[in-house]
Tab-separated table of N, CA and C in Angstrom:
chain	number	residue	atom	x	y	z
A	673	PRO	N	-83.711	13.804	-48.480
A	673	PRO	CA	-82.661	13.729	-49.485
A	673	PRO	C	-82.527	15.059	-50.223
A	674	ALA	N	-81.296	15.358	-50.613
A	674	ALA	CA	-81.011	16.602	-51.333
A	674	ALA	C	-81.562	16.509	-52.750
A	675	PRO	N	-82.094	17.614	-53.277
A	675	PRO	CA	-82.633	17.585	-54.640
A	675	PRO	C	-81.511	17.403	-55.659
A	676	THR	N	-81.764	16.642	-56.686
A	676	THR	CA	-80.802	16.404	-57.758
A	676	THR	C	-80.973	17.476	-58.813
A	677	SER	N	-79.840	18.002	-59.277
A	677	SER	CA	-79.939	19.072	-60.277
A	677	SER	C	-80.351	18.493	-61.625
A	678	LEU	N	-80.992	19.307	-62.414
A	678	LEU	CA	-81.483	18.893	-63.725
A	678	LEU	C	-80.360	18.446	-64.655
A	679	PRO	N	-79.185	19.175	-64.735
A	679	PRO	CA	-78.116	18.701	-65.615
A	679	PRO	C	-77.617	17.307	-65.256
A	680	CYS	N	-77.578	16.973	-63.939
A	680	CYS	CA	-77.132	15.635	-63.538
A	680	CYS	C	-78.096	14.562	-64.034
A	681	LEU	N	-79.374	14.879	-64.029
A	681	LEU	CA	-80.359	13.913	-64.512
A	681	LEU	C	-80.296	13.755	-66.029
A	682	LEU	N	-80.023	14.852	-66.745
A	682	LEU	CA	-80.029	14.815	-68.204
A	682	LEU	C	-78.730	14.278	-68.803
A	683	ASP	N	-77.610	14.393	-68.076
A	683	ASP	CA	-76.320	14.004	-68.635
A	683	ASP	C	-76.286	12.561	-69.136
A	684	PRO	N	-76.757	11.565	-68.352
A	684	PRO	CA	-76.761	10.193	-68.883
A	684	PRO	C	-77.645	10.048	-70.121
A	685	LEU	N	-78.749	10.794	-70.167
A	685	LEU	CA	-79.622	10.728	-71.332
A	685	LEU	C	-78.942	11.320	-72.562
A	686	LEU	N	-78.239	12.427	-72.373
A	686	LEU	CA	-77.526	13.040	-73.492
A	686	LEU	C	-76.442	12.104	-74.012
A	687	GLN	N	-75.714	11.442	-73.095
A	687	GLN	CA	-74.682	10.506	-73.510
A	687	GLN	C	-75.301	9.317	-74.253
A	688	LEU	N	-76.413	8.841	-73.767
A	688	LEU	CA	-77.100	7.741	-74.418
A	688	LEU	C	-77.543	8.152	-75.817
A	689	ASP	N	-78.065	9.373	-75.944
A	689	ASP	CA	-78.482	9.856	-77.253
A	689	ASP	C	-77.300	9.934	-78.217
A	690	GLU	N	-76.122	10.376	-77.706
A	690	GLU	CA	-74.927	10.449	-78.542
A	690	GLU	C	-74.532	9.064	-79.033
A	691	GLU	N	-74.541	8.079	-78.135
A	691	GLU	CA	-74.203	6.712	-78.513
A	691	GLU	C	-75.222	6.153	-79.504
A	692	ARG	N	-76.488	6.411	-79.231
A	692	ARG	CA	-77.545	5.936	-80.121
A	692	ARG	C	-77.416	6.593	-81.494
A	693	LEU	N	-77.087	7.901	-81.486
A	693	LEU	CA	-76.893	8.615	-82.738
A	693	LEU	C	-75.729	8.014	-83.531
A	694	PHE	N	-74.618	7.698	-82.859
A	694	PHE	CA	-73.494	7.077	-83.554
A	694	PHE	C	-73.890	5.716	-84.115
A	695	ASP	N	-74.620	4.931	-83.331
A	695	ASP	CA	-75.072	3.626	-83.820
A	695	ASP	C	-75.931	3.761	-85.069
A	696	LEU	N	-76.782	4.789	-85.088
A	696	LEU	CA	-77.633	4.999	-86.259
A	696	LEU	C	-76.841	5.511	-87.460
A	697	ALA	N	-75.821	6.332	-87.203
A	697	ALA	CA	-75.105	6.996	-88.297
A	697	ALA	C	-73.842	6.273	-88.749
A	698	LYS	N	-73.348	5.300	-87.988
A	698	LYS	CA	-72.044	4.716	-88.307
A	698	LYS	C	-71.993	4.038	-89.677
A	699	ASP	N	-73.107	3.547	-90.163
A	699	ASP	CA	-73.119	2.895	-91.475
A	699	ASP	C	-73.633	3.803	-92.590
A	700	ARG	N	-74.019	5.032	-92.261
A	700	ARG	CA	-74.451	5.986	-93.289
A	700	ARG	C	-73.257	6.436	-94.102
A	701	ARG	N	-73.477	6.698	-95.356
A	701	ARG	CA	-72.392	7.162	-96.223
A	701	ARG	C	-72.063	8.624	-95.897
A	702	ILE	N	-70.791	8.896	-95.787
A	702	ILE	CA	-70.339	10.251	-95.471
A	702	ILE	C	-69.240	10.630	-96.458
A	703	ARG	N	-68.865	11.904	-96.418
A	703	ARG	CA	-67.698	12.337	-97.186
A	703	ARG	C	-66.978	13.400	-96.382
A	704	LEU	N	-65.667	13.380	-96.438
A	704	LEU	CA	-64.862	14.393	-95.775
A	704	LEU	C	-64.868	15.612	-96.680
A	705	ALA	N	-65.589	16.651	-96.274
A	705	ALA	CA	-65.819	17.812	-97.133
A	705	ALA	C	-64.872	18.966	-96.857
A	706	ALA	N	-64.283	19.025	-95.661
A	706	ALA	CA	-63.423	20.158	-95.329
A	706	ALA	C	-62.376	19.751	-94.299
A	707	MET	N	-61.215	20.414	-94.365
A	707	MET	CA	-60.159	20.241	-93.376
A	707	MET	C	-59.713	21.622	-92.929
A	708	SER	N	-59.492	21.780	-91.624
A	708	SER	CA	-58.932	23.033	-91.118
A	708	SER	C	-57.774	22.694	-90.188
A	709	PHE	N	-56.777	23.581	-90.164
A	709	PHE	CA	-55.563	23.354	-89.397
A	709	PHE	C	-55.324	24.531	-88.461
A	710	HIS	N	-54.965	24.216	-87.215
A	710	HIS	CA	-54.702	25.246	-86.210
A	710	HIS	C	-53.386	24.911	-85.507
A	711	GLY	N	-52.568	25.936	-85.270
A	711	GLY	CA	-51.327	25.755	-84.525
A	711	GLY	C	-50.087	25.546	-85.377
A	712	LEU	N	-50.224	25.595	-86.691
A	712	LEU	CA	-49.056	25.411	-87.557
A	712	LEU	C	-48.215	26.686	-87.556
A	713	LYS	N	-46.918	26.526	-87.325
A	713	LYS	CA	-45.998	27.662	-87.392
A	713	LYS	C	-44.941	27.418	-88.456
A	714	ARG	N	-44.197	26.330	-88.317
A	714	ARG	CA	-43.168	25.990	-89.301
A	714	ARG	C	-43.640	24.940	-90.306
A	715	THR	N	-44.481	24.040	-89.859
A	715	THR	CA	-44.896	22.917	-90.704
A	715	THR	C	-45.763	23.412	-91.856
A	716	ARG	N	-45.452	22.929	-93.031
A	716	ARG	CA	-46.199	23.328	-94.222
A	716	ARG	C	-47.556	22.613	-94.235
A	717	MET	N	-48.605	23.358	-94.552
A	717	MET	CA	-49.949	22.802	-94.572
A	717	MET	C	-50.074	21.704	-95.635
A	718	ASP	N	-49.422	21.871	-96.772
A	718	ASP	CA	-49.528	20.865	-97.828
A	718	ASP	C	-48.957	19.519	-97.394
A	719	LEU	N	-47.990	19.522	-96.476
A	719	LEU	CA	-47.463	18.273	-95.928
A	719	LEU	C	-48.571	17.523	-95.196
A	720	LEU	N	-49.328	18.241	-94.363
A	720	LEU	CA	-50.406	17.598	-93.607
A	720	LEU	C	-51.561	17.191	-94.508
A	721	VAL	N	-51.902	18.024	-95.473
A	721	VAL	CA	-52.981	17.666	-96.406
A	721	VAL	C	-52.611	16.372	-97.130
A	722	ASN	N	-51.348	16.265	-97.552
A	722	ASN	CA	-50.886	15.055	-98.226
A	722	ASN	C	-50.942	13.852	-97.291
A	723	GLU	N	-50.595	14.071	-96.028
A	723	GLU	CA	-50.619	12.989	-95.045
A	723	GLU	C	-52.033	12.503	-94.738
A	724	LEU	N	-53.006	13.385	-94.825
A	724	LEU	CA	-54.377	13.039	-94.450
A	724	LEU	C	-55.269	12.734	-95.650
A	725	ALA	N	-54.705	12.756	-96.843
A	725	ALA	CA	-55.495	12.550	-98.062
A	725	ALA	C	-56.200	11.190	-98.077
A	726	PHE	N	-55.597	10.171	-97.480
A	726	PHE	CA	-56.209	8.834	-97.481
A	726	PHE	C	-57.554	8.820	-96.762
A	727	MET	N	-57.804	9.800	-95.902
A	727	MET	CA	-59.059	9.833	-95.159
A	727	MET	C	-60.259	10.114	-96.064
A	728	THR	N	-60.024	10.718	-97.219
A	728	THR	CA	-61.129	11.013	-98.137
A	728	THR	C	-61.705	9.742	-98.754
A	729	GLU	N	-60.995	8.629	-98.643
A	729	GLU	CA	-61.467	7.358	-99.199
A	729	GLU	C	-62.509	6.684	-98.312
A	730	ALA	N	-62.645	7.132	-97.060
A	730	ALA	CA	-63.617	6.525	-96.137
A	730	ALA	C	-65.035	6.832	-96.601
A	731	ASP	N	-65.883	5.809	-96.583
A	731	ASP	CA	-67.269	5.965	-97.037
A	731	ASP	C	-68.283	6.019	-95.900
A	732	THR	N	-67.924	5.483	-94.734
A	732	THR	CA	-68.857	5.480	-93.607
A	732	THR	C	-68.204	6.157	-92.412
A	733	LEU	N	-69.006	6.509	-91.434
A	733	LEU	CA	-68.491	7.138	-90.228
A	733	LEU	C	-67.556	6.177	-89.483
A	734	ALA	N	-67.878	4.893	-89.471
A	734	ALA	CA	-67.018	3.915	-88.812
A	734	ALA	C	-65.650	3.845	-89.500
A	735	GLU	N	-65.621	3.838	-90.834
A	735	GLU	CA	-64.355	3.823	-91.567
A	735	GLU	C	-63.558	5.092	-91.316
A	736	LEU	N	-64.256	6.224	-91.276
A	736	LEU	CA	-63.582	7.492	-91.041
A	736	LEU	C	-63.036	7.553	-89.618
A	737	GLY	N	-63.736	6.976	-88.666
A	737	GLY	CA	-63.242	6.909	-87.287
A	737	GLY	C	-61.969	6.102	-87.197
A	738	TYR	N	-61.911	4.984	-87.914
A	738	TYR	CA	-60.701	4.163	-87.946
A	738	TYR	C	-59.563	4.930	-88.628
A	739	ALA	N	-59.853	5.592	-89.743
A	739	ALA	CA	-58.843	6.381	-90.448
A	739	ALA	C	-58.344	7.530	-89.573
A	740	LEU	N	-59.230	8.095	-88.775
A	740	LEU	CA	-58.858	9.179	-87.874
A	740	LEU	C	-57.830	8.702	-86.843
A	741	THR	N	-58.033	7.509	-86.301
A	741	THR	CA	-57.091	6.937	-85.339
A	741	THR	C	-55.731	6.717	-85.987
A	742	LEU	N	-55.718	6.156	-87.196
A	742	LEU	CA	-54.456	5.942	-87.908
A	742	LEU	C	-53.740	7.258	-88.206
A	743	ALA	N	-54.489	8.256	-88.636
A	743	ALA	CA	-53.899	9.547	-88.977
A	743	ALA	C	-53.286	10.216	-87.748
A	744	GLU	N	-53.977	10.144	-86.633
A	744	GLU	CA	-53.455	10.764	-85.408
A	744	GLU	C	-52.178	10.068	-84.952
A	745	GLU	N	-52.145	8.751	-84.993
A	745	GLU	CA	-50.937	8.006	-84.633
A	745	GLU	C	-49.792	8.356	-85.573
A	746	ASN	N	-50.082	8.463	-86.856
A	746	ASN	CA	-49.069	8.784	-87.846
A	746	ASN	C	-48.481	10.176	-87.613
A	747	LEU	N	-49.335	11.155	-87.378
A	747	LEU	CA	-48.842	12.520	-87.148
A	747	LEU	C	-48.002	12.601	-85.882
A	748	ARG	N	-48.396	11.879	-84.848
A	748	ARG	CA	-47.598	11.866	-83.613
A	748	ARG	C	-46.236	11.220	-83.847
A	749	SER	N	-46.198	10.180	-84.674
A	749	SER	CA	-44.936	9.463	-84.897
A	749	SER	C	-43.934	10.264	-85.720
A	750	LEU	N	-44.362	11.342	-86.368
A	750	LEU	CA	-43.426	12.174	-87.110
A	750	LEU	C	-42.400	12.830	-86.199
A	751	GLY	N	-42.750	13.035	-84.937
A	751	GLY	CA	-41.832	13.633	-83.979
A	751	GLY	C	-41.712	15.143	-84.096
A	752	ILE	N	-42.621	15.792	-84.808
A	752	ILE	CA	-42.536	17.245	-84.973
A	752	ILE	C	-43.616	17.978	-84.184
A	753	PHE	N	-44.467	17.229	-83.491
A	753	PHE	CA	-45.542	17.846	-82.708
A	753	PHE	C	-45.442	17.421	-81.250
A	754	ARG	N	-45.646	18.380	-80.340
A	754	ARG	CA	-45.740	18.049	-78.918
A	754	ARG	C	-47.134	17.535	-78.600
A	755	ALA	N	-48.121	18.031	-79.320
A	755	ALA	CA	-49.505	17.586	-79.141
A	755	ALA	C	-50.199	17.616	-80.495
A	756	CYS	N	-51.103	16.679	-80.682
A	756	CYS	CA	-51.813	16.565	-81.954
A	756	CYS	C	-53.212	16.001	-81.672
A	757	THR	N	-54.243	16.744	-82.088
A	757	THR	CA	-55.618	16.301	-81.876
A	757	THR	C	-56.395	16.457	-83.177
A	758	LEU	N	-57.064	15.391	-83.584
A	758	LEU	CA	-57.908	15.423	-84.775
A	758	LEU	C	-59.349	15.261	-84.331
A	759	THR	N	-60.228	16.129	-84.844
A	759	THR	CA	-61.631	16.118	-84.440
A	759	THR	C	-62.520	16.134	-85.674
A	760	LEU	N	-63.528	15.271	-85.679
A	760	LEU	CA	-64.533	15.262	-86.742
A	760	LEU	C	-65.764	16.008	-86.267
A	761	ASP	N	-66.378	16.733	-87.179
A	761	ASP	CA	-67.593	17.462	-86.819
A	761	ASP	C	-68.500	17.531	-88.037
A	762	ALA	N	-69.781	17.581	-87.789
A	762	ALA	CA	-70.744	17.753	-88.881
A	762	ALA	C	-70.659	19.191	-89.371
A	763	ILE	N	-70.992	19.403	-90.626
A	763	ILE	CA	-71.032	20.746	-91.185
A	763	ILE	C	-72.479	21.190	-91.148
A	764	PRO	N	-72.836	22.054	-90.184
A	764	PRO	CA	-74.256	22.385	-90.000
A	764	PRO	C	-74.874	23.136	-91.169
A	765	GLU	N	-74.122	24.018	-91.812
A	765	GLU	CA	-74.712	24.812	-92.887
A	765	GLU	C	-74.698	24.095	-94.239
A	766	ALA	N	-74.023	22.953	-94.321
A	766	ALA	CA	-73.956	22.230	-95.589
A	766	ALA	C	-75.254	21.462	-95.837
A	767	ARG	N	-75.563	21.275	-97.083
A	767	ARG	CA	-76.736	20.477	-97.442
A	767	ARG	C	-76.393	18.998	-97.321
A	768	VAL	N	-77.276	18.268	-96.725
A	768	VAL	CA	-77.088	16.829	-96.621
A	768	VAL	C	-77.731	16.206	-97.849
A	769	THR	N	-76.902	15.663	-98.704
A	769	THR	CA	-77.444	15.020	-99.897
A	769	THR	C	-78.057	13.690	-99.505
A	770	GLU	N	-78.793	13.113	-100.413
A	770	GLU	CA	-79.438	11.855	-100.054
A	770	GLU	C	-78.438	10.716	-99.881
A	771	SER	N	-77.250	10.839	-100.505
A	771	SER	CA	-76.324	9.716	-100.443
A	771	SER	C	-75.199	9.886	-99.423
A	772	ARG	N	-74.695	11.105	-99.214
A	772	ARG	CA	-73.533	11.265	-98.332
A	772	ARG	C	-73.694	12.473	-97.406
A	773	ILE	N	-73.344	12.291	-96.149
A	773	ILE	CA	-73.377	13.362	-95.155
A	773	ILE	C	-72.001	14.022	-95.117
A	774	PRO	N	-71.901	15.344	-95.311
A	774	PRO	CA	-70.596	16.012	-95.268
A	774	PRO	C	-70.111	16.214	-93.826
A	775	VAL	N	-68.832	15.929	-93.592
A	775	VAL	CA	-68.213	16.157	-92.292
A	775	VAL	C	-66.922	16.947	-92.487
A	776	ALA	N	-66.479	17.612	-91.428
A	776	ALA	CA	-65.251	18.407	-91.460
A	776	ALA	C	-64.241	17.817	-90.488
A	777	LEU	N	-62.973	17.940	-90.837
A	777	LEU	CA	-61.874	17.492	-89.985
A	777	LEU	C	-61.136	18.720	-89.490
A	778	GLN	N	-60.954	18.803	-88.183
A	778	GLN	CA	-60.173	19.895	-87.597
A	778	GLN	C	-58.919	19.292	-86.995
A	779	VAL	N	-57.754	19.837	-87.367
A	779	VAL	CA	-56.459	19.358	-86.889
A	779	VAL	C	-55.852	20.451	-86.011
A	780	ASP	N	-55.669	20.151	-84.734
A	780	ASP	CA	-55.042	21.076	-83.792
A	780	ASP	C	-53.692	20.495	-83.390
A	781	VAL	N	-52.619	21.270	-83.572
A	781	VAL	CA	-51.278	20.798	-83.242
A	781	VAL	C	-50.539	21.830	-82.401
A	782	ARG	N	-49.584	21.350	-81.629
A	782	ARG	CA	-48.581	22.192	-80.976
A	782	ARG	C	-47.241	21.644	-81.432
A	783	GLU	N	-46.511	22.441	-82.169
A	783	GLU	CA	-45.258	21.980	-82.746
A	783	GLU	C	-44.172	21.841	-81.680
A	784	ALA	N	-43.304	20.854	-81.894
A	784	ALA	CA	-42.168	20.648	-80.998
A	784	ALA	C	-41.136	21.742	-81.238
A	785	ARG	N	-40.291	21.956	-80.265
A	785	ARG	CA	-39.223	22.938	-80.430
A	785	ARG	C	-38.265	22.459	-81.517
A	786	PRO	N	-37.778	23.381	-82.349
A	786	PRO	CA	-36.903	22.957	-83.447
A	786	PRO	C	-35.528	22.500	-82.974
A	787	LEU	N	-35.086	22.976	-81.842
A	787	LEU	CA	-33.771	22.610	-81.319
A	787	LEU	C	-33.947	21.752	-80.080
A	788	GLN	N	-33.452	20.523	-80.151
A	788	GLN	CA	-33.512	19.612	-79.015
A	788	GLN	C	-32.087	19.148	-78.739
A	789	TYR	N	-31.708	19.073	-77.472
A	789	TYR	CA	-30.345	18.700	-77.145
A	789	TYR	C	-30.309	17.927	-75.838
A	790	SER	N	-29.221	17.186	-75.671
A	790	SER	CA	-28.992	16.481	-74.413
A	790	SER	C	-27.488	16.372	-74.198
A	791	PHE	N	-27.101	16.254	-72.938
A	791	PHE	CA	-25.701	16.135	-72.561
A	791	PHE	C	-25.619	15.056	-71.504
A	792	HIS	N	-24.637	14.185	-71.621
A	792	HIS	CA	-24.543	13.046	-70.717
A	792	HIS	C	-23.085	12.841	-70.324
A	793	VAL	N	-22.843	12.614	-69.055
A	793	VAL	CA	-21.504	12.309	-68.545
A	793	VAL	C	-21.568	10.920	-67.930
A	794	SER	N	-20.645	10.050	-68.331
A	794	SER	CA	-20.603	8.709	-67.739
A	794	SER	C	-19.191	8.425	-67.231
A	795	THR	N	-19.130	7.670	-66.159
A	795	THR	CA	-17.839	7.316	-65.572
A	795	THR	C	-17.737	5.811	-65.429
A	796	SER	N	-16.503	5.347	-65.478
A	796	SER	CA	-16.228	3.935	-65.262
A	796	SER	C	-15.103	3.833	-64.241
A	797	PRO	N	-15.393	3.421	-63.000
A	797	PRO	CA	-14.362	3.371	-61.966
A	797	PRO	C	-13.274	2.326	-62.255
A	798	HIS	N	-13.630	1.278	-62.980
A	798	HIS	CA	-12.656	0.223	-63.254
A	798	HIS	C	-11.565	0.697	-64.217
A	799	THR	N	-11.957	1.450	-65.220
A	799	THR	CA	-10.980	1.918	-66.218
A	799	THR	C	-10.577	3.366	-65.982
A	800	ARG	N	-11.144	3.981	-64.963
A	800	ARG	CA	-10.887	5.392	-64.655
A	800	ARG	C	-11.105	6.274	-65.887
A	801	LYS	N	-12.245	6.064	-66.479
A	801	LYS	CA	-12.577	6.759	-67.714
A	801	LYS	C	-13.820	7.618	-67.510
A	802	ILE	N	-13.756	8.829	-67.996
A	802	ILE	CA	-14.898	9.726	-67.988
A	802	ILE	C	-15.233	10.032	-69.437
A	803	THR	N	-16.486	9.809	-69.808
A	803	THR	CA	-16.913	10.033	-71.182
A	803	THR	C	-17.969	11.133	-71.204
A	804	LEU	N	-17.792	12.085	-72.106
A	804	LEU	CA	-18.752	13.153	-72.315
A	804	LEU	C	-19.456	12.897	-73.638
A	805	GLU	N	-20.772	12.964	-73.621
A	805	GLU	CA	-21.556	12.746	-74.840
A	805	GLU	C	-22.568	13.869	-74.990
A	806	GLY	N	-22.696	14.356	-76.197
A	806	GLY	CA	-23.668	15.403	-76.480
A	806	GLY	C	-24.461	15.068	-77.726
A	807	LEU	N	-25.712	15.450	-77.731
A	807	LEU	CA	-26.591	15.197	-78.871
A	807	LEU	C	-27.341	16.478	-79.195
A	808	LEU	N	-27.312	16.868	-80.441
A	808	LEU	CA	-28.034	18.035	-80.930
A	808	LEU	C	-28.955	17.559	-82.043
A	809	ARG	N	-30.232	17.890	-81.926
A	809	ARG	CA	-31.212	17.453	-82.920
A	809	ARG	C	-32.012	18.664	-83.380
A	810	LEU	N	-31.988	18.927	-84.676
A	810	LEU	CA	-32.751	20.015	-85.277
A	810	LEU	C	-33.925	19.387	-86.018
A	811	VAL	N	-35.136	19.771	-85.648
A	811	VAL	CA	-36.338	19.123	-86.156
A	811	VAL	C	-37.192	20.117	-86.944
A	812	ASN	N	-37.710	19.663	-88.080
A	812	ASN	CA	-38.690	20.416	-88.858
A	812	ASN	C	-38.171	21.804	-89.253
A	813	LEU	N	-36.935	21.850	-89.707
A	813	LEU	CA	-36.296	23.129	-90.031
A	813	LEU	C	-36.990	23.877	-91.156
A	814	PHE	N	-37.376	23.157	-92.200
A	814	PHE	CA	-37.953	23.782	-93.382
A	814	PHE	C	-39.444	23.479	-93.537
A	815	GLY	N	-40.062	22.937	-92.470
A	815	GLY	CA	-41.498	22.688	-92.489
A	815	GLY	C	-41.899	21.403	-93.183
A	816	ARG	N	-40.943	20.539	-93.450
A	816	ARG	CA	-41.247	19.281	-94.151
A	816	ARG	C	-40.965	18.051	-93.285
A	817	ALA	N	-40.883	18.234	-91.993
A	817	ALA	CA	-40.685	17.150	-91.023
A	817	ALA	C	-39.317	16.498	-91.131
A	818	GLU	N	-38.324	17.237	-91.573
A	818	GLU	CA	-36.983	16.689	-91.648
A	818	GLU	C	-36.287	16.806	-90.296
A	819	ALA	N	-35.215	16.032	-90.110
A	819	ALA	CA	-34.461	16.067	-88.854
A	819	ALA	C	-32.972	15.957	-89.156
A	820	LEU	N	-32.189	16.733	-88.441
A	820	LEU	CA	-30.736	16.664	-88.523
A	820	LEU	C	-30.248	16.363	-87.120
A	821	LYS	N	-29.480	15.277	-86.985
A	821	LYS	CA	-29.004	14.848	-85.676
A	821	LYS	C	-27.488	14.795	-85.703
A	822	VAL	N	-26.848	15.436	-84.732
A	822	VAL	CA	-25.390	15.423	-84.601
A	822	VAL	C	-25.065	14.974	-83.189
A	823	SER	N	-24.205	13.956	-83.079
A	823	SER	CA	-23.795	13.486	-81.757
A	823	SER	C	-22.273	13.462	-81.681
A	824	VAL	N	-21.760	13.789	-80.508
A	824	VAL	CA	-20.320	13.847	-80.270
A	824	VAL	C	-20.038	13.142	-78.960
A	825	SER	N	-18.986	12.331	-78.938
A	825	SER	CA	-18.559	11.723	-77.681
A	825	SER	C	-17.048	11.911	-77.551
A	826	GLN	N	-16.613	12.087	-76.313
A	826	GLN	CA	-15.195	12.345	-76.079
A	826	GLN	C	-14.773	11.722	-74.765
A	827	ASP	N	-13.556	11.188	-74.747
A	827	ASP	CA	-12.960	10.649	-73.537
A	827	ASP	C	-12.316	11.825	-72.810
A	828	ALA	N	-12.890	12.246	-71.716
A	828	ALA	CA	-12.432	13.440	-71.012
A	828	ALA	C	-11.111	13.216	-70.288
A	829	THR	N	-10.795	11.977	-69.939
A	829	THR	CA	-9.551	11.712	-69.214
A	829	THR	C	-8.344	11.800	-70.143
A	830	ARG	N	-8.514	11.491	-71.398
A	830	ARG	CA	-7.411	11.547	-72.356
A	830	ARG	C	-7.473	12.777	-73.255
A	831	GLY	N	-8.607	13.442	-73.282
A	831	GLY	CA	-8.764	14.616	-74.129
A	831	GLY	C	-8.838	14.278	-75.603
A	832	VAL	N	-9.206	13.035	-75.902
A	832	VAL	CA	-9.249	12.566	-77.282
A	832	VAL	C	-10.706	12.391	-77.701
A	833	GLY	N	-11.037	12.880	-78.881
A	833	GLY	CA	-12.380	12.691	-79.410
A	833	GLY	C	-12.591	11.250	-79.827
A	834	GLN	N	-13.666	10.679	-79.440
A	834	GLN	CA	-13.947	9.293	-79.808
A	834	GLN	C	-14.817	9.196	-81.046
A	835	GLY	N	-15.687	10.161	-81.250
A	835	GLY	CA	-16.532	10.027	-82.421
A	835	GLY	C	-17.470	11.194	-82.616
A	836	VAL	N	-17.723	11.469	-83.879
A	836	VAL	CA	-18.709	12.464	-84.286
A	836	VAL	C	-19.600	11.776	-85.307
A	837	HIS	N	-20.889	11.941	-85.129
A	837	HIS	CA	-21.833	11.293	-86.032
A	837	HIS	C	-22.888	12.318	-86.433
A	838	ALA	N	-23.152	12.421	-87.719
A	838	ALA	CA	-24.197	13.319	-88.228
A	838	ALA	C	-25.158	12.506	-89.082
A	839	GLU	N	-26.443	12.829	-88.972
A	839	GLU	CA	-27.462	12.080	-89.714
A	839	GLU	C	-28.595	13.020	-90.121
A	840	TYR	N	-28.997	12.935	-91.368
A	840	TYR	CA	-30.148	13.692	-91.868
A	840	TYR	C	-31.232	12.687	-92.215
A	841	SER	N	-32.459	12.985	-91.822
A	841	SER	CA	-33.531	12.059	-92.154
A	841	SER	C	-34.825	12.804	-92.449
A	842	ALA	N	-35.536	12.277	-93.394
A	842	ALA	CA	-36.900	12.718	-93.690
A	842	ALA	C	-37.798	11.547	-93.327
A	843	PRO	N	-38.926	11.785	-92.687
A	843	PRO	CA	-39.762	10.668	-92.233
A	843	PRO	C	-40.384	9.889	-93.380
A	844	ARG	N	-40.617	8.620	-93.127
A	844	ARG	CA	-41.350	7.794	-94.086
A	844	ARG	C	-42.828	7.964	-93.769
A	845	PHE	N	-43.577	8.472	-94.730
A	845	PHE	CA	-44.961	8.819	-94.476
A	845	PHE	C	-45.888	7.636	-94.644
A	846	TRP	N	-47.059	7.760	-94.047
A	846	TRP	CA	-48.080	6.718	-94.075
A	846	TRP	C	-48.484	6.433	-95.521
A	847	GLY	N	-48.632	5.159	-95.830
A	847	GLY	CA	-49.136	4.778	-97.141
A	847	GLY	C	-48.106	4.792	-98.240
A	848	ARG	N	-46.853	5.082	-97.933
A	848	ARG	CA	-45.821	5.089	-98.975
A	848	ARG	C	-44.699	4.164	-98.618
């Protein structure tokens, strides 16, 4: 038989230790001591800090893990990020007090393009109608997760505009 490499033998043990460590630490009191943000270009940092403020209320690692899942879902639902990853990490240089273990939150994002558009042509053979529809969406223009949507539709066979619709929206944030 071929010899097994040492990393292959240790990997299950390391994973087991990680799980065992989480089991031991999940009920320990913790505090969110730091937040860092990477990938922000247009989005204002204070918007994200405000969005993630509820995470400071978590007292245990299990509660913070649940809050982390909610926060990630919330940030994705804003529609201003193509990718969003939240990571918790221990702060190695921080002092561990007897009551609470300090942890840090790292937020990595890739912002969506500010200009999104689509064009659609539809035909109806029964009515001999050709309809042209266009949608223009401007997202996160001022860094506050706002959106401006303009849509236009026109009957191409008659050359008559059927409708123009404009809408401005600011997202409804978590907890409000």
